Amino acid sequence: MTNVSEKSKLTTYGNIINGQSVQAQDGAVSNSIDPSTAEVWATIPSSKKEDAEWVVQAARAAFDDWANLPARTRGDYLRKIGDMIPEYAAELLELETRNNGWVLDEYQYLAEVLKQVWYDAAGAASLVGAQGRTVQMGTGDFGFTSRKPYGVVVGILPWNAPLFTFTIKAAYALAAGNTVIIKPSESAAVGSLRYGELISHILPPGVLNVISGAGREIGDYLVSHKEVNKVSLTGSKATAERITKATAHSPKSLIFELGGKSPNIVFEDADIDQAVHGLINGIFTPNSGQICVAGSRMLIQRSIYDEVIGRLKELMTDNEFVKHGDTLDTNNTMGPIANEAQYQSVCGFIDEASKEGYEVVFGGKYGGEAVLPGQPEFADGYWVQPTLVKVADNSSKLAHEEIFGPVAVAIPFDTEDEAIQIANDTNFGLAAGVWTQNLSLAHRMIDKLQAGNVWVNTYARVGADLPFSGVKESGYGTDSVLDYTVEKACVINIR
Ligand code: NAP
């Protein structure tokens, strides 16, 4: 077992190809940085095209045997992976925390979710074989369909939630009979490399592979490879555009789970205390706004606007409620931004708020010295204060662009129609929250909000029991077992 408890220890991780942990063929490595201190804590392979070719060939070679297994047997393998999770959960969650700076406390629920997804996929494996249809085609022709795996699936992960996105992609793709290549973000690859190593001890060689390397280096090669049949990206719109272009000459099935600019809408009849905590959990604690469904636009009915803003400020400036610091200390409630590039981007939005003269309700500072004064070990870390900016309407850059950090805007509205108009005035369509005690109002909002996920009196509730996808520029497709199959049609002449 890899020991990462001592922060000073540098550990080397390998790609997982054909059941082996291997370094890049040219021996190149990249550093993994702890965002709370900006210190190097591990090295990962810096893979090149020859490594990408190697991993594709391994996944291709393993495909026929895996696809031809009885579905129940594939399910048995996946169940064993779920069984393995509790034993390694502490190690995996610690790696995840050091990878992306989310506080460890945030992950208390995650091991259970990962286990449940593997169990869900294990059950779904058997269902795939039973998903065919028979079709009445008139006399003389008998039609039916069956579900087939695509072949080799490449799952591309974002840095903000590697273990979760790894699991929903790999579990359902494997259940359907595909073999899988996972490419984590170079800035948060350690947890995925270790997770892949553990899984490779359970699955036949080549069925599940993990390759780390910069997207700009191996991304185009992997996704455009003719032996790759499906690509599932969780990431940004910019990367989705790159993948669309790269696959233009070798078209393949794509799943895009992209960004959001989600409205979190509070009506005057809401339980204010519940709503305030829902607004905070949607964007500030515990992940510093680094979730795709971040409720980054707080839409608050004007009659309660000042009260809600006041309650938010009270909590978010309370040092007992918002505790920055060592991400492995479960007493802390907020961590840093996951990497330097993202940190610079978030700081740019905060600068924009002051440049445009918007009222900053709380926060507005960044840098280790500002956020954690008197704690020199964090001075170089990527720390940003949770920041709320008052804006009069939805027209600003702050209200339209995905910030992906702990920076939200508060927008007042008067009527239900106005709330809908502002909420839908975005290119994204990933998620929305509604806080009200009025069931009819809630249903009207659910109906009219342009979002793949709507939560009422709760926020960011996702899990193996529900689909998760976006509309508009938030992408399309779902990491579900049926989305990892092709429905094949057959007609038999029975005249
Ligand atoms: P990103 O910059 O788009 O990167 C996502 C992944 O794509 C990384 O593994 C990246 O590798 C890889 N990549 C980059 N260029 C590529 C190329 N040309 N071909 C193939 N892969 C390439 O996104 P991110 O900054 O990691 O993550 C934040 C974004 O993800 C936000 O927009 C967020 O909303 C979104 N997200 C969406 C969901 C959802 O379910 N809808 C969930 C979580 C996050 P490298 O990093 O190694 O370059």
Coordinates of N, CA, C and O in Angstrom, one line a residue, residues 163-255:
L163 N -12.1 10.6 -8.9 CA -12.5 9.3 -8.5 C -13.9 9.0 -8.9 O -14.3 7.9 -9.3
F164 N -14.8 10.0 -8.7 CA -16.2 9.9 -9.0 C -16.4 9.7 -10.5 O -17.1 8.8 -11.0
T165 N -15.8 10.6 -11.3 CA -16.0 10.5 -12.8 C -15.3 9.3 -13.4 O -15.8 8.6 -14.3
F166 N -14.2 8.8 -12.8 CA -13.5 7.6 -13.2 C -14.6 6.5 -13.0 O -14.8 5.6 -13.9
T167 N -15.2 6.4 -11.9 CA -16.1 5.3 -11.5 C -17.3 5.3 -12.4 O -17.7 4.2 -12.9
I168 N -18.0 6.4 -12.6 CA -19.2 6.4 -13.4 C -18.9 6.0 -14.9 O -19.7 5.4 -15.6
K169 N -17.7 6.4 -15.4 CA -17.4 6.1 -16.8 C -17.0 4.6 -16.9 O -17.5 3.8 -17.7
A170 N -16.0 4.2 -16.0 CA -15.5 2.8 -16.1 C -16.6 1.8 -15.8 O -16.7 0.8 -16.5
A171 N -17.3 2.0 -14.7 CA -18.2 0.9 -14.2 C -19.3 0.6 -15.3 O -19.5 -0.6 -15.6
Y172 N -19.9 1.7 -15.9 CA -21.0 1.4 -16.8 C -20.4 0.9 -18.2 O -21.0 0.1 -18.8
A173 N -19.3 1.5 -18.6 CA -18.7 1.0 -19.9 C -18.3 -0.4 -19.8 O -18.5 -1.2 -20.7
L174 N -17.7 -0.8 -18.6 CA -17.3 -2.2 -18.5 C -18.5 -3.1 -18.3 O -18.5 -4.2 -18.9
A175 N -19.5 -2.7 -17.6 CA -20.7 -3.5 -17.5 C -21.3 -3.9 -18.9 O -21.8 -5.0 -19.1
A176 N -21.2 -2.9 -19.8 CA -21.8 -3.1 -21.1 C -20.9 -4.0 -22.0 O -21.3 -4.3 -23.1
G177 N -19.7 -4.3 -21.5 CA -18.8 -5.2 -22.3 C -17.7 -4.5 -23.1 O -17.0 -5.1 -23.9
N178 N -17.6 -3.2 -22.8 CA -16.4 -2.4 -23.5 C -15.2 -2.6 -22.6 O -15.2 -2.9 -21.4
T179 N -14.0 -2.4 -23.3 CA -12.8 -2.2 -22.5 C -12.5 -0.7 -22.4 O -13.0 0.1 -23.2
V180 N -11.8 -0.3 -21.4 CA -11.7 1.1 -21.0 C -10.3 1.6 -20.9 O -9.4 0.9 -20.3
I181 N -10.1 2.8 -21.3 CA -8.9 3.6 -21.1 C -9.3 4.9 -20.3 O -10.1 5.6 -20.9
I182 N -8.8 5.1 -19.1 CA -9.1 6.3 -18.4 C -7.9 7.3 -18.5 O -6.8 6.9 -18.3
K183 N -8.2 8.5 -19.0 CA -7.2 9.5 -19.0 C -7.6 10.6 -18.0 O -8.4 11.5 -18.2
P184 N -6.9 10.6 -16.8 CA -7.2 11.7 -15.8 C -6.5 13.0 -16.3 O -5.6 12.9 -17.1
S185 N -6.9 14.1 -15.6 CA -6.2 15.3 -15.9 C -4.8 15.2 -15.3 O -4.6 14.7 -14.2
E186 N -3.8 15.8 -16.0 CA -2.5 15.7 -15.6 C -2.3 16.4 -14.2 O -1.5 16.1 -13.4
S187 N -3.2 17.4 -13.9 CA -3.1 18.1 -12.7 C -3.7 17.3 -11.5 O -3.6 17.8 -10.3
A188 N -4.4 16.2 -11.7 CA -4.9 15.4 -10.6 C -5.0 14.0 -11.0 O -6.1 13.4 -11.1
A189 N -3.9 13.3 -11.3 CA -3.9 12.0 -11.8 C -3.6 10.9 -10.8 O -3.8 9.7 -11.0
V190 N -3.0 11.3 -9.6 CA -2.5 10.3 -8.7 C -3.5 9.3 -8.2 O -3.4 8.1 -8.3
G191 N -4.7 9.9 -7.8 CA -5.7 9.0 -7.3 C -6.2 8.0 -8.3 O -6.4 6.8 -8.0
S192 N -6.3 8.4 -9.6 CA -6.8 7.6 -10.6 C -5.8 6.5 -11.0 O -6.2 5.3 -11.3
L193 N -4.5 6.8 -10.9 CA -3.5 5.8 -11.2 C -3.5 4.7 -10.1 O -3.4 3.5 -10.4
R194 N -3.6 5.1 -8.9 CA -3.7 4.2 -7.8 C -5.0 3.3 -7.8 O -4.9 2.1 -7.6
Y195 N -6.1 4.0 -8.1 CA -7.4 3.3 -8.2 C -7.3 2.3 -9.3 O -7.7 1.1 -9.2
G196 N -6.7 2.7 -10.5 CA -6.6 1.8 -11.6 C -5.7 0.6 -11.3 O -6.0 -0.5 -11.7
E197 N -4.7 0.8 -10.5 CA -3.8 -0.3 -10.1 C -4.6 -1.3 -9.2 O -4.5 -2.5 -9.5
L198 N -5.4 -0.8 -8.3 CA -6.2 -1.7 -7.4 C -7.2 -2.5 -8.3 O -7.3 -3.7 -8.1
I199 N -7.8 -1.8 -9.2 CA -8.8 -2.5 -10.0 C -8.2 -3.5 -11.0 O -8.7 -4.6 -11.2
S200 N -6.9 -3.2 -11.4 CA -6.3 -4.1 -12.3 C -5.9 -5.4 -11.7 O -5.7 -6.4 -12.3
H201 N -5.9 -5.4 -10.3 CA -5.6 -6.7 -9.6 C -6.9 -7.6 -9.7 O -6.8 -8.8 -9.4
I202 N -8.0 -7.0 -10.0 CA -9.3 -7.8 -10.0 C -9.7 -8.2 -11.4 O -10.1 -9.3 -11.7
L203 N -9.5 -7.3 -12.4 CA -10.0 -7.5 -13.8 C -8.9 -8.2 -14.6 O -7.7 -8.1 -14.3
P204 N -9.3 -8.9 -15.7 CA -8.3 -9.5 -16.6 C -7.4 -8.3 -17.2 O -7.9 -7.2 -17.4
P205 N -6.2 -8.6 -17.6 CA -5.3 -7.6 -18.1 C -5.9 -6.9 -19.3 O -6.5 -7.5 -20.2
G206 N -5.7 -5.6 -19.4 CA -6.1 -4.8 -20.5 C -7.5 -4.3 -20.5 O -7.9 -3.5 -21.3
V207 N -8.3 -4.9 -19.6 CA -9.8 -4.5 -19.6 C -10.0 -3.1 -19.1 O -10.8 -2.3 -19.6
L208 N -9.2 -2.7 -18.1 CA -9.2 -1.3 -17.6 C -7.8 -0.8 -17.5 O -7.0 -1.4 -16.8
N209 N -7.6 0.3 -18.2 CA -6.2 0.9 -18.3 C -6.3 2.4 -17.9 O -7.3 3.0 -18.1
V210 N -5.2 2.9 -17.3 CA -5.2 4.3 -17.0 C -3.9 4.9 -17.5 O -2.8 4.3 -17.3
I211 N -4.0 6.0 -18.2 CA -2.8 6.7 -18.8 C -2.8 8.1 -18.4 O -3.8 8.8 -18.6
S212 N -1.7 8.6 -17.8 CA -1.6 10.0 -17.4 C -0.7 10.7 -18.4 O 0.3 10.1 -18.9
G213 N -1.0 11.9 -18.7 CA -0.3 12.7 -19.7 C -1.1 13.9 -20.0 O -2.3 13.9 -19.9
A214 N -0.5 15.0 -20.5 CA -1.2 16.2 -20.8 C -2.2 16.0 -21.9 O -1.8 15.3 -22.9
G215 N -3.3 16.6 -21.8 CA -4.3 16.5 -22.8 C -3.8 16.9 -24.2 O -4.1 16.3 -25.2
R216 N -3.1 18.0 -24.2 CA -2.5 18.6 -25.4 C -1.5 17.6 -26.1 O -1.3 17.7 -27.3
E217 N -0.9 16.8 -25.2 CA 0.1 15.8 -25.7 C -0.5 14.6 -26.3 O -0.2 14.1 -27.4
I218 N -1.4 13.9 -25.6 CA -1.9 12.6 -26.0 C -3.4 12.6 -26.3 O -4.0 11.6 -26.8
G219 N -4.1 13.7 -26.0 CA -5.6 13.8 -26.1 C -6.0 13.5 -27.5 O -6.8 12.6 -27.8
D220 N -5.5 14.3 -28.5 CA -6.0 14.2 -29.9 C -5.7 12.8 -30.4 O -6.5 12.2 -31.1
Y221 N -4.5 12.3 -30.0 CA -4.1 10.9 -30.5 C -5.1 9.9 -30.0 O -5.5 9.0 -30.8
L222 N -5.4 9.9 -28.8 CA -6.3 8.9 -28.2 C -7.7 9.0 -28.8 O -8.2 7.9 -29.2
V223 N -8.2 10.2 -28.8 CA -9.6 10.2 -29.2 C -9.8 10.0 -30.7 O -10.9 9.5 -31.2
S224 N -8.8 10.3 -31.5 CA -9.0 10.1 -33.0 C -8.5 8.8 -33.4 O -8.6 8.4 -34.6
H225 N -8.0 7.9 -32.5 CA -7.5 6.6 -32.9 C -8.6 5.8 -33.5 O -9.7 5.7 -32.9
K226 N -8.3 5.1 -34.6 CA -9.4 4.3 -35.3 C -9.8 3.1 -34.4 O -10.9 2.6 -34.7
E227 N -9.0 2.7 -33.5 CA -9.4 1.5 -32.7 C -10.1 2.0 -31.4 O -10.5 1.2 -30.6
V228 N -10.4 3.3 -31.3 CA -11.2 3.8 -30.2 C -12.6 4.0 -30.7 O -12.7 4.7 -31.8
N229 N -13.6 3.5 -30.0 CA -14.9 3.6 -30.6 C -15.9 4.6 -29.9 O -16.9 4.9 -30.4
K230 N -15.5 5.0 -28.7 CA -16.4 5.9 -28.0 C -15.5 6.7 -27.0 O -14.5 6.2 -26.4
V231 N -15.9 8.0 -26.9 CA -15.2 8.9 -26.0 C -16.2 9.6 -25.0 O -17.2 10.1 -25.5
S232 N -15.9 9.5 -23.7 CA -16.7 10.2 -22.8 C -15.9 11.2 -22.0 O -14.9 10.9 -21.3
L233 N -16.2 12.5 -22.2 CA -15.4 13.6 -21.6 C -16.2 14.2 -20.5 O -17.4 14.6 -20.7
T234 N -15.6 14.4 -19.3 CA -16.2 15.3 -18.3 C -15.1 16.4 -18.3 O -14.0 16.2 -17.9
G235 N -15.5 17.6 -18.7 CA -14.5 18.7 -18.7 C -15.2 19.9 -19.3 O -16.4 20.1 -19.2
S236 N -14.3 20.8 -19.9 CA -14.8 22.1 -20.3 C -15.3 22.0 -21.8 O -15.0 21.1 -22.6
K237 N -16.0 23.1 -22.1 CA -16.5 23.2 -23.5 C -15.4 23.3 -24.5 O -15.4 22.8 -25.6
A238 N -14.3 24.0 -24.1 CA -13.1 24.1 -25.0 C -12.5 22.8 -25.3 O -12.2 22.5 -26.5
T239 N -12.5 21.9 -24.4 CA -11.9 20.5 -24.7 C -12.9 19.8 -25.5 O -12.5 19.0 -26.4
A240 N -14.2 20.0 -25.3 CA -15.2 19.3 -26.1 C -15.1 19.7 -27.6 O -15.2 18.9 -28.5
E241 N -14.8 21.0 -27.8 CA -14.6 21.5 -29.2 C -13.4 20.8 -29.8 O -13.4 20.4 -31.0
R242 N -12.3 20.7 -29.0 CA -11.1 20.0 -29.5 C -11.4 18.6 -29.9 O -10.9 18.1 -31.0
I243 N -12.1 17.9 -29.1 CA -12.4 16.5 -29.3 C -13.3 16.4 -30.6 O -13.1 15.5 -31.4
T244 N -14.3 17.3 -30.7 CA -15.2 17.2 -31.9 C -14.3 17.4 -33.1 O -14.5 16.6 -34.1
K245 N -13.4 18.3 -33.1 CA -12.6 18.5 -34.3 C -11.7 17.3 -34.6 O -11.5 16.8 -35.7
A246 N -11.1 16.8 -33.5 CA -10.1 15.7 -33.6 C -10.8 14.4 -34.1 O -10.1 13.6 -34.8
T247 N -12.1 14.3 -33.8 CA -12.7 13.0 -34.3 C -13.5 13.2 -35.6 O -14.2 12.3 -36.0
A248 N -13.4 14.4 -36.2 CA -14.1 14.6 -37.4 C -13.8 13.7 -38.5 O -14.7 13.3 -39.3
H249 N -12.6 13.2 -38.6 CA -12.2 12.3 -39.7 C -12.3 10.8 -39.3 O -12.1 9.9 -40.1
S250 N -12.6 10.6 -38.0 CA -12.9 9.2 -37.6 C -14.0 9.3 -36.6 O -13.8 9.1 -35.4
P251 N -15.2 9.5 -37.1 CA -16.3 9.8 -36.2 C -16.6 8.7 -35.2 O -16.5 7.5 -35.6
K252 N -16.9 9.1 -34.0 CA -17.2 8.1 -33.0 C -18.3 8.7 -32.0 O -18.5 9.9 -32.0
S253 N -18.9 7.8 -31.3 CA -19.9 8.2 -30.3 C -19.2 9.0 -29.2 O -18.2 8.6 -28.7
L254 N -19.9 10.1 -28.9 CA -19.3 11.0 -27.8 C -20.3 11.3 -26.7 O -21.5 11.4 -27.0
I255 N -19.8 11.3 -25.5 CA -20.6 11.8 -24.4 C -19.8 13.0 -23.9 O -18.6 13.0 -23.6

